[in-house]
């Protein structure tokens, strides 16, 4: 189920007039489901497989295709549409399997809309599910919990199933999980808590398969934190250099500590990294990362780290979460001030979102702060469904709208871009000057 989701009408209205916002939405709206392509890669050859994007279920005139089995992936924001689609297929006599992040979080709910559901990673159970179906022994639930999938066994995703005209970039996964444990995180750590990496030669094979279809692709790594492990990160980017790609990924600010890695990232075609900075204020970050309070301990290094990364020629997309506990109405100006001071090239602002089965969701539920229970359609990162601790819901929504206006205005976007390129030019000139500068005389000390 493709397309960006946002119920916040005022934000949508505003967003549509802001070039920076529209640009990002276009990129976001056009990526395929790597989860489904991966399962297709694990499907035996005697099965005929088709990949379909359903952007808006309301637009469906008739059910696409005629199938023995329909596999639907799930994120919370689109789950109600996914259930509707599943119900329609089942009513037409087609067997439906549901899996993915939301189904893993809420299996009891999902089972009502499917013949079978998969909890956790798909790979450990998909072949068994298909063989059970062939033998008319389909079970209602398959669980991969406790059967952590070894990425050395990862199948080749079926990129060949895609209608490539629809996409402006493709995703490849180099790892799953993250060594950190942010309270709100609803990514692959919720499928399997183990942090694990795909062997680099397998990543390269996937990229080469894409290059067969699309000679000069733009790749988005579908990782949670690509450079958490620096040694693996260096090995990966070295292997990317000969592929001549352009790529984007998500990671944390510790890449700034490794100049060799930054150099290799640039050389291998890194266009941008997205970093969850969350807040520029130390107290707001207290307790966000639950293993070692990592973000709380890093925040004082943010501006320096951003400069080091951008000076290596890699733009940073800094992400901020509005409405974290401890953030009050002054927090919006704090973010704006930080964005202007730090020289960030690109910015993303979202509101704190309690995705099901996250520690954040459990805590807000305990504290009686979830506004509408099971309103999963609001899990878009742009809609507010909880009582903020230091302001009202209206304050938070107004702060979001106001900051959106200020951060994505034509003028603000241009200023950030111009600043990055001006600095790049200055650095290049400095390097040039130092190349031709006379060898400095070493002062001789009088002894
Ligand atoms: C790439 C990406 C996108 C892409 C592609 C989305 C897609 N169609 O898959 C785009 C940019 C389009 C996108 C959009 C959105 N995204 Co997004 N996205 C990601 C990202 C970076 C990687 C996801 C990925 O490819 N993972 C790798 C694959 C292999 O994993 P997987 O999909 O989970 O699949 C495995 C299992 O879940 C399972 N499985 C999955 N489906 C099925 C189905 C069956 C039948 C079975 C058996 C098994 C199974 O098997 C797979 C292999 O093990 C993650 C963040 C992250 N770092 O993980 C966020 C993330 C998934 N996105 C998120 C969100 C919120 C959104 C949006 C709602 C944002 C918005 N407001 O529009 C939209 C929703 C789009 C939609 N219409 O559904 C959240 C989802 C949280 C949640 N629990 O719901 C995440 C975790 C980011 C976050 N900030 O928390 N996203």
Short mmCIF file of C-alpha atoms and ligand atoms in Angstrom, two decimals:
data_model
loop_
_atom_site.label_atom_id
_atom_site.label_comp_id
_atom_site.label_asym_id
_atom_site.label_seq_id
_atom_site.Cartn_x
_atom_site.Cartn_y
_atom_site.Cartn_z
CA UNK A 1 0.00 0.00 0.00
CA UNK A 2 1.92 3.03 -1.21
CA UNK A 3 1.73 6.79 -0.76
CA UNK A 4 2.33 9.22 2.08
CA UNK A 5 -0.24 9.27 4.90
CA UNK A 6 -1.31 12.40 6.79
CA UNK A 7 -4.72 13.17 8.34
CA UNK A 8 -3.70 16.60 9.56
CA UNK A 9 -5.64 18.68 7.02
CA UNK A 10 -4.12 22.02 7.98
CA UNK A 11 -0.63 20.58 7.58
CA UNK A 12 -1.52 19.07 4.21
CA UNK A 13 -2.98 22.37 2.98
CA UNK A 14 0.08 24.20 4.15
CA UNK A 15 2.49 21.53 2.93
CA UNK A 16 1.15 21.64 -0.58
CA UNK A 17 2.23 25.24 -0.91
CA UNK A 18 5.73 24.70 0.45
CA UNK A 19 8.29 23.56 -2.12
CA UNK A 20 10.63 21.91 0.43
CA UNK A 21 7.79 19.81 1.82
CA UNK A 22 6.43 18.83 -1.59
CA UNK A 23 9.87 17.78 -2.81
CA UNK A 24 10.38 15.40 0.14
CA UNK A 25 6.83 14.01 -0.21
CA UNK A 26 7.50 13.12 -3.85
CA UNK A 27 10.60 11.15 -2.89
CA UNK A 28 8.79 9.46 -0.04
CA UNK A 29 5.70 8.53 -1.99
CA UNK A 30 7.61 6.51 -4.51
CA UNK A 31 9.39 3.60 -2.91
CA UNK A 32 8.33 -0.03 -3.19
CA UNK A 33 7.87 -2.50 -0.32
CA UNK A 34 11.20 -4.22 0.15
CA UNK A 35 9.55 -6.64 2.58
CA UNK A 36 7.27 -8.00 -0.13
CA UNK A 37 10.02 -8.08 -2.78
CA UNK A 38 12.14 -10.05 -0.29
CA UNK A 39 9.41 -12.63 0.29
CA UNK A 40 8.90 -12.87 -3.47
CA UNK A 41 12.61 -13.73 -3.67
CA UNK A 42 12.01 -16.63 -1.27
CA UNK A 43 9.03 -17.95 -3.19
CA UNK A 44 9.73 -21.17 -5.11
CA UNK A 45 10.06 -20.81 -8.88
CA UNK A 46 6.91 -22.78 -9.64
CA UNK A 47 4.84 -19.98 -8.09
CA UNK A 48 3.95 -17.11 -10.38
CA UNK A 49 4.42 -13.83 -8.53
CA UNK A 50 3.07 -10.33 -9.19
CA UNK A 51 3.79 -7.13 -7.23
CA UNK A 52 1.00 -4.56 -7.00
CA UNK A 53 0.91 -1.10 -5.41
CA UNK A 54 -2.46 0.02 -4.08
CA UNK A 55 -2.11 3.74 -3.44
CA UNK A 56 -5.68 4.50 -2.43
CA UNK A 57 -8.18 1.80 -1.70
CA UNK A 58 -11.08 4.20 -2.46
CA UNK A 59 -9.87 4.40 -6.06
CA UNK A 60 -10.06 0.64 -6.58
CA UNK A 61 -12.68 -0.09 -9.25
CA UNK A 62 -12.13 -3.80 -9.03
CA UNK A 63 -9.75 -6.11 -7.20
CA UNK A 64 -6.45 -6.29 -9.04
CA UNK A 65 -5.66 -9.71 -10.48
CA UNK A 66 -6.87 -13.20 -9.72
CA UNK A 67 -4.71 -15.05 -7.22
CA UNK A 68 -4.40 -18.14 -5.02
CA UNK A 69 -2.69 -16.12 -2.33
CA UNK A 70 -2.45 -12.41 -1.64
CA UNK A 71 0.31 -11.21 0.73
CA UNK A 72 -0.20 -7.74 2.16
CA UNK A 73 2.40 -5.79 4.13
CA UNK A 74 1.51 -3.45 6.96
CA UNK A 75 2.49 -0.19 8.62
CA UNK A 76 0.21 1.21 11.32
CA UNK A 77 -0.83 4.29 9.33
CA UNK A 78 -2.30 2.25 6.48
CA UNK A 79 -3.43 -0.82 8.40
CA UNK A 80 -7.15 -0.06 8.21
CA UNK A 81 -6.88 0.20 4.42
CA UNK A 82 -4.86 -3.02 4.38
CA UNK A 83 -7.62 -4.73 6.39
CA UNK A 84 -10.24 -3.44 3.96
CA UNK A 85 -8.26 -4.78 1.02
CA UNK A 86 -7.78 -8.11 2.80
CA UNK A 87 -11.52 -8.34 3.56
CA UNK A 88 -12.36 -7.66 -0.11
CA UNK A 89 -10.00 -10.40 -1.34
CA UNK A 90 -11.29 -12.87 1.23
CA UNK A 91 -14.88 -12.10 0.26
CA UNK A 92 -13.84 -12.96 -3.31
CA UNK A 93 -12.52 -16.33 -2.10
CA UNK A 94 -8.81 -15.50 -2.21
CA UNK A 95 -6.52 -16.63 0.64
CA UNK A 96 -4.94 -13.66 2.39
CA UNK A 97 -1.69 -13.53 4.39
CA UNK A 98 -0.89 -10.43 6.43
CA UNK A 99 2.50 -9.56 7.87
CA UNK A 100 4.84 -6.67 8.62
CA UNK A 101 5.39 -4.20 11.44
CA UNK A 102 1.79 -3.50 12.42
CA UNK A 103 0.68 -7.13 12.24
CA UNK A 104 3.65 -8.04 14.46
CA UNK A 105 2.57 -5.37 16.95
CA UNK A 106 -1.14 -6.25 16.94
CA UNK A 107 -1.55 -9.89 15.87
CA UNK A 108 -4.92 -10.39 17.63
CA UNK A 109 -6.45 -7.59 15.62
CA UNK A 110 -4.90 -8.67 12.30
CA UNK A 111 -6.05 -12.26 12.53
CA UNK A 112 -9.64 -11.03 12.14
CA UNK A 113 -8.85 -9.97 8.57
CA UNK A 114 -6.63 -12.75 7.25
CA UNK A 115 -6.49 -16.48 6.65
CA UNK A 116 -3.00 -16.41 8.08
CA UNK A 117 -0.70 -13.89 9.71
CA UNK A 118 3.05 -13.76 10.19
CA UNK A 119 4.53 -12.33 13.36
CA UNK A 120 8.08 -10.94 13.07
CA UNK A 121 10.52 -11.38 10.19
CA UNK A 122 9.01 -13.07 7.16
CA UNK A 123 11.96 -15.17 5.96
CA UNK A 124 12.03 -17.83 8.72
CA UNK A 125 8.41 -18.85 8.07
CA UNK A 126 7.47 -17.90 4.49
CA UNK A 127 8.59 -21.15 2.76
CA UNK A 128 6.73 -23.20 5.39
CA UNK A 129 3.60 -21.09 4.96
CA UNK A 130 3.61 -21.63 1.18
CA UNK A 131 4.18 -25.34 1.48
CA UNK A 132 1.37 -25.63 4.07
CA UNK A 133 -0.95 -23.76 1.72
CA UNK A 134 -0.09 -26.11 -1.13
CA UNK A 135 -1.01 -29.04 1.11
CA UNK A 136 -4.19 -27.38 2.39
CA UNK A 137 -2.78 -27.16 5.90
CA UNK A 138 -2.44 -23.44 6.32
CA UNK A 139 -2.09 -22.42 9.97
CA UNK A 140 -3.73 -19.20 11.20
CA UNK A 141 -0.51 -17.89 12.75
CA UNK A 142 3.18 -18.28 11.88
CA UNK A 143 5.68 -16.72 14.22
CA UNK A 144 9.33 -15.99 13.66
CA UNK A 145 9.82 -14.80 17.25
CA UNK A 146 12.87 -16.54 18.71
CA UNK A 147 14.00 -17.56 15.19
CA UNK A 148 16.19 -14.58 14.35
CA UNK A 149 16.89 -14.66 10.61
CA UNK A 150 20.55 -14.85 9.60
CA UNK A 151 21.08 -12.18 6.94
CA UNK A 152 23.88 -14.30 5.41
CA UNK A 153 20.96 -16.39 4.10
CA UNK A 154 19.05 -13.40 2.72
CA UNK A 155 17.27 -14.08 -0.58
CA UNK A 156 17.72 -11.80 -3.58
CA UNK A 157 14.70 -9.41 -3.56
CA UNK A 158 12.70 -9.61 -6.80
CA UNK A 159 13.45 -6.09 -8.09
CA UNK A 160 12.60 -7.45 -11.54
CA UNK A 161 8.89 -7.49 -10.56
CA UNK A 162 8.76 -3.72 -10.33
CA UNK A 163 7.46 -1.29 -12.90
CA UNK A 164 10.55 0.89 -12.62
CA UNK A 165 8.87 3.91 -14.22
CA UNK A 166 7.01 4.45 -10.94
CA UNK A 167 10.06 4.92 -8.76
CA UNK A 168 12.78 7.52 -8.39
CA UNK A 169 14.91 5.35 -6.10
CA UNK A 170 15.02 1.76 -4.83
CA UNK A 171 15.73 0.36 -1.39
CA UNK A 172 18.33 -2.17 -0.29
CA UNK A 173 18.79 -3.38 3.28
CA UNK A 174 22.33 -3.79 4.63
CA UNK A 175 21.34 -4.56 8.22
CA UNK A 176 18.47 -4.86 10.68
CA UNK A 177 18.04 -3.37 14.11
CA UNK A 178 20.21 -0.86 15.92
CA UNK A 179 22.45 -1.08 18.99
CA UNK A 180 20.43 1.74 20.56
CA UNK A 181 16.92 1.49 21.95
CA UNK A 182 14.94 4.67 21.49
CA UNK A 183 11.65 4.62 23.38
CA UNK A 184 9.59 5.60 20.32
CA UNK A 185 11.35 3.43 17.72
CA UNK A 186 8.91 1.40 15.62
CA UNK A 187 11.36 0.12 13.01
CA UNK A 188 12.92 -3.31 12.47
CA UNK A 189 14.02 -3.67 16.12
CA UNK A 190 10.34 -4.49 16.76
CA UNK A 191 10.50 -7.47 14.39
CA UNK A 192 13.63 -8.93 15.96
CA UNK A 193 15.57 -7.24 18.79
CA UNK A 194 18.93 -8.48 17.50
CA UNK A 195 21.21 -5.99 15.70
CA UNK A 196 22.59 -7.83 12.65
CA UNK A 197 24.36 -7.10 9.40
CA UNK A 198 24.04 -8.53 5.91
CA UNK A 199 27.42 -9.68 4.54
CA UNK A 200 28.78 -6.96 2.27
CA UNK A 201 29.13 -9.29 -0.75
CA UNK A 202 25.36 -9.96 -0.56
CA UNK A 203 24.60 -6.24 -0.50
CA UNK A 204 26.84 -5.78 -3.54
CA UNK A 205 25.04 -8.62 -5.34
CA UNK A 206 21.68 -6.89 -4.72
CA UNK A 207 23.04 -3.60 -6.00
CA UNK A 208 24.40 -5.30 -9.10
CA UNK A 209 21.00 -6.90 -9.70
CA UNK A 210 19.44 -3.43 -9.56
CA UNK A 211 22.10 -2.07 -11.91
CA UNK A 212 21.14 -4.73 -14.47
CA UNK A 213 17.66 -3.17 -14.52
CA UNK A 214 18.61 0.44 -13.89
CA UNK A 215 22.23 1.27 -14.79
CA UNK A 216 22.54 4.46 -12.71
CA UNK A 217 20.25 3.95 -9.75
CA UNK A 218 19.67 6.08 -6.68
CA UNK A 219 19.65 3.78 -3.66
CA UNK A 220 18.03 4.33 -0.28
CA UNK A 221 19.38 1.93 2.32
CA UNK A 222 16.40 0.67 4.33
CA UNK A 223 18.47 0.43 7.50
CA UNK A 224 17.91 1.85 10.93
CA UNK A 225 21.51 2.91 11.54
CA UNK A 226 23.92 1.95 8.72
CA UNK A 227 27.13 3.14 10.39
CA UNK A 228 26.55 2.08 13.98
CA UNK A 229 29.32 -0.47 13.37
CA UNK A 230 32.17 1.56 11.86
CA UNK A 231 34.29 -1.41 10.76
CA UNK A 232 31.39 -2.93 8.84
CA UNK A 233 30.51 0.54 7.56
CA UNK A 234 33.99 1.08 6.12
CA UNK A 235 33.97 -2.33 4.47
CA UNK A 236 30.55 -1.59 2.99
CA UNK A 237 31.38 1.81 1.53
CA UNK A 238 34.70 0.58 0.10
CA UNK A 239 32.73 -2.07 -1.77
CA UNK A 240 30.30 0.57 -3.07
CA UNK A 241 32.96 2.75 -4.72
CA UNK A 242 33.33 0.73 -7.95
CA UNK A 243 29.53 0.51 -8.34
CA UNK A 244 29.26 4.25 -9.04
CA UNK A 245 25.97 4.76 -7.25
CA UNK A 246 24.29 7.62 -5.53
CA UNK A 247 22.86 6.69 -2.18
CA UNK A 248 21.12 7.89 0.98
CA UNK A 249 20.80 6.33 4.40
CA UNK A 250 19.88 6.76 8.05
CA UNK A 251 22.57 6.74 10.73
CA UNK A 252 23.71 8.57 13.86
CA UNK A 253 26.10 11.47 14.42
CA UNK A 254 29.04 9.27 15.47
CA UNK A 255 30.06 9.04 11.78
CA UNK A 256 31.54 12.49 12.36
CA UNK A 257 34.22 10.89 14.57
CA UNK A 258 35.59 8.85 11.69
CA UNK A 259 37.17 11.05 8.97
CA UNK A 260 38.26 8.03 6.92
CA UNK A 261 34.71 6.69 6.87
CA UNK A 262 33.34 10.10 5.85
CA UNK A 263 35.84 10.29 3.00
CA UNK A 264 34.92 6.82 1.77
CA UNK A 265 31.20 7.60 2.09
CA UNK A 266 31.61 10.63 -0.14
CA UNK A 267 33.75 8.72 -2.62
CA UNK A 268 31.16 5.95 -2.84
CA UNK A 269 28.35 8.32 -3.81
CA UNK A 270 26.69 9.23 -0.52
CA UNK A 271 24.35 12.13 -1.26
CA UNK A 272 22.81 12.58 2.13
CA UNK A 273 22.46 10.99 5.55
CA UNK A 274 19.40 11.31 7.71
CA UNK A 275 20.08 11.63 11.43
CA UNK A 276 17.55 11.51 14.24
CA UNK A 277 18.73 14.44 16.33
CA UNK A 278 15.26 14.58 17.95
CA UNK A 279 15.88 17.79 19.94
CA UNK A 280 18.65 20.36 20.33
CA UNK A 281 17.96 20.58 24.09
CA UNK A 282 19.71 18.23 26.48
CA UNK A 283 16.98 17.89 29.10
CA UNK A 284 14.40 16.93 26.44
CA UNK A 285 16.57 13.99 25.39
CA UNK A 286 16.91 12.52 28.86
CA UNK A 287 15.68 8.93 28.75
CA UNK A 288 14.84 8.90 25.02
CA UNK A 289 17.51 6.29 24.29
CA UNK A 290 17.02 3.62 26.90
CA UNK A 291 20.26 1.59 26.84
CA UNK A 292 22.82 4.24 27.71
CA UNK A 293 20.98 7.58 27.33
CA UNK A 294 23.05 7.95 24.15
CA UNK A 295 21.31 10.95 22.58
CA UNK A 296 21.30 12.84 25.90
CA UNK A 297 25.07 12.34 26.05
CA UNK A 298 25.70 13.40 22.43
CA UNK A 299 23.61 16.54 22.09
CA UNK A 300 26.41 18.97 22.95
CA UNK A 301 28.36 17.66 19.95
CA UNK A 302 25.54 18.09 17.42
CA UNK A 303 26.65 21.31 15.70
CA UNK A 304 30.28 20.25 15.51
CA UNK A 305 29.33 16.83 14.13
CA UNK A 306 27.00 18.31 11.49
CA UNK A 307 29.76 20.64 10.33
CA UNK A 308 32.30 17.79 10.07
CA UNK A 309 29.91 15.63 8.04
CA UNK A 310 28.87 18.46 5.74
CA UNK A 311 32.48 19.59 5.32
CA UNK A 312 33.15 16.11 3.96
CA UNK A 313 30.63 17.00 1.20
CA UNK A 314 27.73 14.94 2.59
CA UNK A 315 24.51 16.80 3.34
CA UNK A 316 22.71 16.09 6.61
CA UNK A 317 18.96 15.78 6.92
CA UNK A 318 18.41 16.49 10.62
CA UNK A 319 15.21 15.10 12.13
CA UNK A 320 13.45 16.59 15.11
CA UNK A 321 10.58 15.14 17.11
CA UNK A 322 8.11 17.76 18.32
CA UNK A 323 6.28 17.27 21.61
CA UNK A 324 8.76 15.06 23.41
CA UNK A 325 8.19 14.98 27.16
CA UNK A 326 9.84 18.04 28.69
CA UNK A 327 9.38 20.06 25.48
CA UNK A 328 7.22 23.14 26.06
CA UNK A 329 6.07 25.90 23.71
CA UNK A 330 9.58 27.39 23.63
CA UNK A 331 10.91 24.19 22.02
CA UNK A 332 9.79 25.21 18.51
CA UNK A 333 11.97 28.33 18.56
CA UNK A 334 14.83 26.27 20.01
CA UNK A 335 14.64 23.97 16.99
CA UNK A 336 14.42 26.84 14.52
CA UNK A 337 17.38 28.52 16.16
CA UNK A 338 19.40 25.29 16.05
CA UNK A 339 18.52 24.69 12.38
CA UNK A 340 19.75 28.18 11.51
CA UNK A 341 22.87 27.96 13.66
CA UNK A 342 23.97 24.48 12.66
CA UNK A 343 23.84 24.97 8.89
CA UNK A 344 21.82 21.78 8.40
CA UNK A 345 21.16 21.28 4.69
CA UNK A 346 17.77 19.64 5.14
CA UNK A 347 15.34 19.26 8.02
CA UNK A 348 12.50 16.95 8.91
CA UNK A 349 10.04 17.66 11.70
CA UNK A 350 7.52 15.13 12.95
CA UNK A 351 5.40 14.84 16.08
CA UNK A 352 6.02 12.27 18.78
CA UNK A 353 4.09 9.17 17.73
CA UNK A 354 3.20 6.21 19.88
CA UNK A 355 3.30 3.26 17.49
CA UNK A 356 1.78 0.09 18.96
CA UNK A 357 4.08 -2.28 20.87
CA UNK A 358 6.71 0.38 21.49
CA UNK A 359 7.82 1.24 25.05
CA UNK A 360 6.47 4.75 24.38
CA UNK A 361 3.00 3.41 23.59
CA UNK A 362 2.95 1.28 26.73
CA UNK A 363 4.05 4.21 28.88
CA UNK A 364 1.55 6.70 27.44
CA UNK A 365 -1.21 4.13 27.85
CA UNK A 366 -0.23 3.61 31.49
CA UNK A 367 -0.20 7.37 32.01
CA UNK A 368 -3.63 7.63 30.38
CA UNK A 369 -2.29 10.00 27.72
CA UNK A 370 -3.40 8.28 24.50
CA UNK A 371 -6.28 10.34 23.11
CA UNK A 372 -7.95 7.80 20.78
CA UNK A 373 -7.14 4.17 21.32
CA UNK A 374 -6.47 2.07 18.24
CA UNK A 375 -6.61 5.15 15.99
CA UNK A 376 -3.71 3.66 14.01
CA UNK A 377 -4.52 5.87 11.02
CA UNK A 378 -3.01 8.68 13.11
CA UNK A 379 0.38 6.92 13.27
CA UNK A 380 1.67 9.07 10.44
CA UNK A 381 4.27 11.09 12.37
CA UNK A 382 2.26 14.23 11.47
CA UNK A 383 -0.91 13.65 13.55
CA UNK A 384 -1.18 14.09 17.31
CA UNK A 385 -2.80 11.33 19.32
CA UNK A 386 -1.52 11.89 22.86
CA UNK A 387 -1.53 14.51 25.59
CA UNK A 388 1.84 16.29 25.52
CA UNK A 389 3.31 16.77 28.98
CA UNK A 390 4.25 20.47 28.84
CA UNK A 391 1.69 21.99 26.45
CA UNK A 392 -1.78 21.42 25.02
CA UNK A 393 -2.54 19.46 21.85
CA UNK A 394 -3.44 22.76 20.15
CA UNK A 395 -0.13 24.30 21.19
CA UNK A 396 1.68 21.34 19.67
CA UNK A 397 -0.32 21.42 16.46
CA UNK A 398 0.13 25.20 16.10
CA UNK A 399 3.83 24.82 16.82
CA UNK A 400 4.07 22.13 14.12
CA UNK A 401 2.28 24.33 11.56
CA UNK A 402 4.26 27.42 12.42
CA UNK A 403 7.61 25.64 12.34
CA UNK A 404 6.66 23.90 9.07
CA UNK A 405 5.96 27.31 7.55
CA UNK A 406 9.28 28.69 8.76
CA UNK A 407 11.45 25.69 7.91
CA UNK A 408 10.04 24.84 4.47
CA UNK A 409 9.50 28.35 3.09
CA UNK A 410 11.21 29.01 -0.22
CA UNK A 411 13.49 31.49 1.46
CA UNK A 412 14.53 29.17 4.31
CA UNK A 413 15.19 26.23 1.97
CA UNK A 414 17.26 28.38 -0.39
CA UNK A 415 19.24 29.88 2.47
CA UNK A 416 20.21 26.42 3.75
CA UNK A 417 21.19 25.18 0.30
CA UNK A 418 23.16 28.33 -0.52
CA UNK A 419 25.00 28.17 2.80
CA UNK A 420 26.09 24.57 2.15
CA UNK A 421 27.42 25.37 -1.32
CA UNK A 422 29.09 28.59 -0.19
CA UNK A 423 30.97 26.68 2.52
CA UNK A 424 31.87 23.98 -0.02
CA UNK A 425 33.36 26.63 -2.31
CA UNK A 426 35.27 28.22 0.55
CA UNK A 427 36.70 24.85 1.62
CA UNK A 428 37.74 24.06 -1.96
CA UNK A 429 39.48 27.44 -2.23
CA UNK A 430 41.24 26.87 1.08
CA UNK A 431 42.45 23.45 -0.08
CA UNK A 432 43.66 24.97 -3.35
CA UNK A 433 45.51 27.74 -1.52
CA UNK A 434 47.22 25.30 0.81
CA UNK A 435 48.33 23.23 -2.21
CA UNK A 436 50.19 26.21 -3.72
CA UNK A 437 51.25 27.86 -0.50
CA UNK A 438 55.03 28.17 -0.02
CA UNK A 439 56.45 25.64 2.38
CA UNK A 440 56.36 27.40 5.72
CA UNK A 441 59.72 28.18 7.25
CA UNK A 442 60.18 26.21 10.38
CA UNK A 443 61.32 28.58 13.08
CA UNK A 444 64.74 27.73 14.43
CA UNK A 445 64.87 27.89 18.14
CA UNK A 446 67.76 29.62 19.82
CA UNK A 447 69.39 27.16 22.09
C1 LIG B 1 11.69 2.50 3.13
C2 LIG B 1 10.65 3.02 4.09
C3 LIG B 1 9.51 3.59 3.55
C4 LIG B 1 9.25 3.64 2.07
C5 LIG B 1 8.72 2.33 1.52
C6 LIG B 1 7.57 1.79 2.31
C7 LIG B 1 7.18 0.40 1.95
N1 LIG B 1 6.19 0.32 1.09
O1 LIG B 1 7.74 -0.57 2.43
C8 LIG B 1 8.28 4.83 1.97
C9 LIG B 1 9.15 6.06 1.82
C10 LIG B 1 7.24 4.79 0.87
C11 LIG B 1 7.69 4.83 3.37
C12 LIG B 1 6.48 5.41 3.65
C13 LIG B 1 5.92 5.42 4.91
N2 LIG B 1 6.50 5.10 6.03
CO1 LIG B 1 8.26 4.27 6.08
N3 LIG B 1 9.93 3.48 6.29
C14 LIG B 1 10.83 2.93 5.48
C15 LIG B 1 12.03 2.37 6.23
C16 LIG B 1 13.17 3.39 6.12
C17 LIG B 1 12.53 1.00 5.78
C18 LIG B 1 11.43 -0.05 5.62
C19 LIG B 1 11.98 -1.29 4.95
O2 LIG B 1 12.10 -1.35 3.76
N4 LIG B 1 12.37 -2.28 5.72
C20 LIG B 1 12.99 -3.49 5.22
C21 LIG B 1 11.97 -4.61 4.96
C22 LIG B 1 12.69 -5.83 4.49
O3 LIG B 1 11.33 -4.87 6.21
P1 LIG B 1 9.74 -5.01 6.36
O4 LIG B 1 9.03 -4.18 5.39
O5 LIG B 1 9.43 -4.83 7.79
O6 LIG B 1 9.46 -6.54 5.96
C23 LIG B 1 9.84 -7.66 6.73
C24 LIG B 1 8.80 -8.09 7.78
O7 LIG B 1 8.05 -7.03 8.29
C25 LIG B 1 7.97 -9.11 7.09
N5 LIG B 1 6.83 -8.65 6.27
C26 LIG B 1 6.54 -7.46 5.79
N6 LIG B 1 5.40 -7.49 5.09
C27 LIG B 1 4.95 -8.73 5.10
C28 LIG B 1 3.82 -9.29 4.53
C29 LIG B 1 3.60 -10.65 4.70
C30 LIG B 1 2.39 -11.25 4.11
C31 LIG B 1 4.52 -11.43 5.43
C32 LIG B 1 4.31 -12.87 5.57
C33 LIG B 1 5.64 -10.86 6.03
C34 LIG B 1 5.86 -9.50 5.85
O8 LIG B 1 8.89 -9.75 6.23
C35 LIG B 1 9.87 -8.82 5.77
C36 LIG B 1 11.20 -9.54 5.78
O9 LIG B 1 11.52 -9.99 7.06
C37 LIG B 1 11.46 2.29 7.68
C38 LIG B 1 12.43 2.62 8.80
C39 LIG B 1 13.40 1.56 9.04
N7 LIG B 1 14.62 1.97 9.19
O10 LIG B 1 13.04 0.39 9.09
C40 LIG B 1 10.32 3.31 7.68
C41 LIG B 1 9.00 3.01 8.44
C42 LIG B 1 8.67 1.56 8.12
N8 LIG B 1 8.03 3.91 7.88
C43 LIG B 1 7.21 4.35 8.72
C44 LIG B 1 6.12 5.22 8.42
C45 LIG B 1 5.37 5.82 9.59
C46 LIG B 1 5.79 5.51 7.10
C47 LIG B 1 4.58 6.32 6.62
C48 LIG B 1 3.27 6.06 7.35
C49 LIG B 1 4.93 7.82 6.65
C50 LIG B 1 3.79 8.68 6.17
N9 LIG B 1 3.30 9.54 7.01
O11 LIG B 1 3.35 8.56 5.08
C51 LIG B 1 4.52 5.91 5.14
C52 LIG B 1 3.53 4.75 4.93
C53 LIG B 1 3.56 4.25 3.55
C54 LIG B 1 2.43 3.36 3.26
N10 LIG B 1 1.58 3.80 2.41
O12 LIG B 1 2.32 2.33 3.83
C55 LIG B 1 7.46 3.79 10.10
C56 LIG B 1 6.44 2.68 10.36
C57 LIG B 1 6.16 2.41 11.81
C58 LIG B 1 5.00 1.47 11.95
N11 LIG B 1 5.17 0.52 12.85
O13 LIG B 1 4.00 1.60 11.34
C59 LIG B 1 8.96 3.33 9.96
C60 LIG B 1 9.39 2.18 10.85
C61 LIG B 1 9.83 4.58 10.23
C62 LIG B 1 9.58 5.24 11.55
N12 LIG B 1 9.74 6.53 11.57
O14 LIG B 1 9.25 4.72 12.57
N13 LIG B 1 8.48 4.23 4.22
#
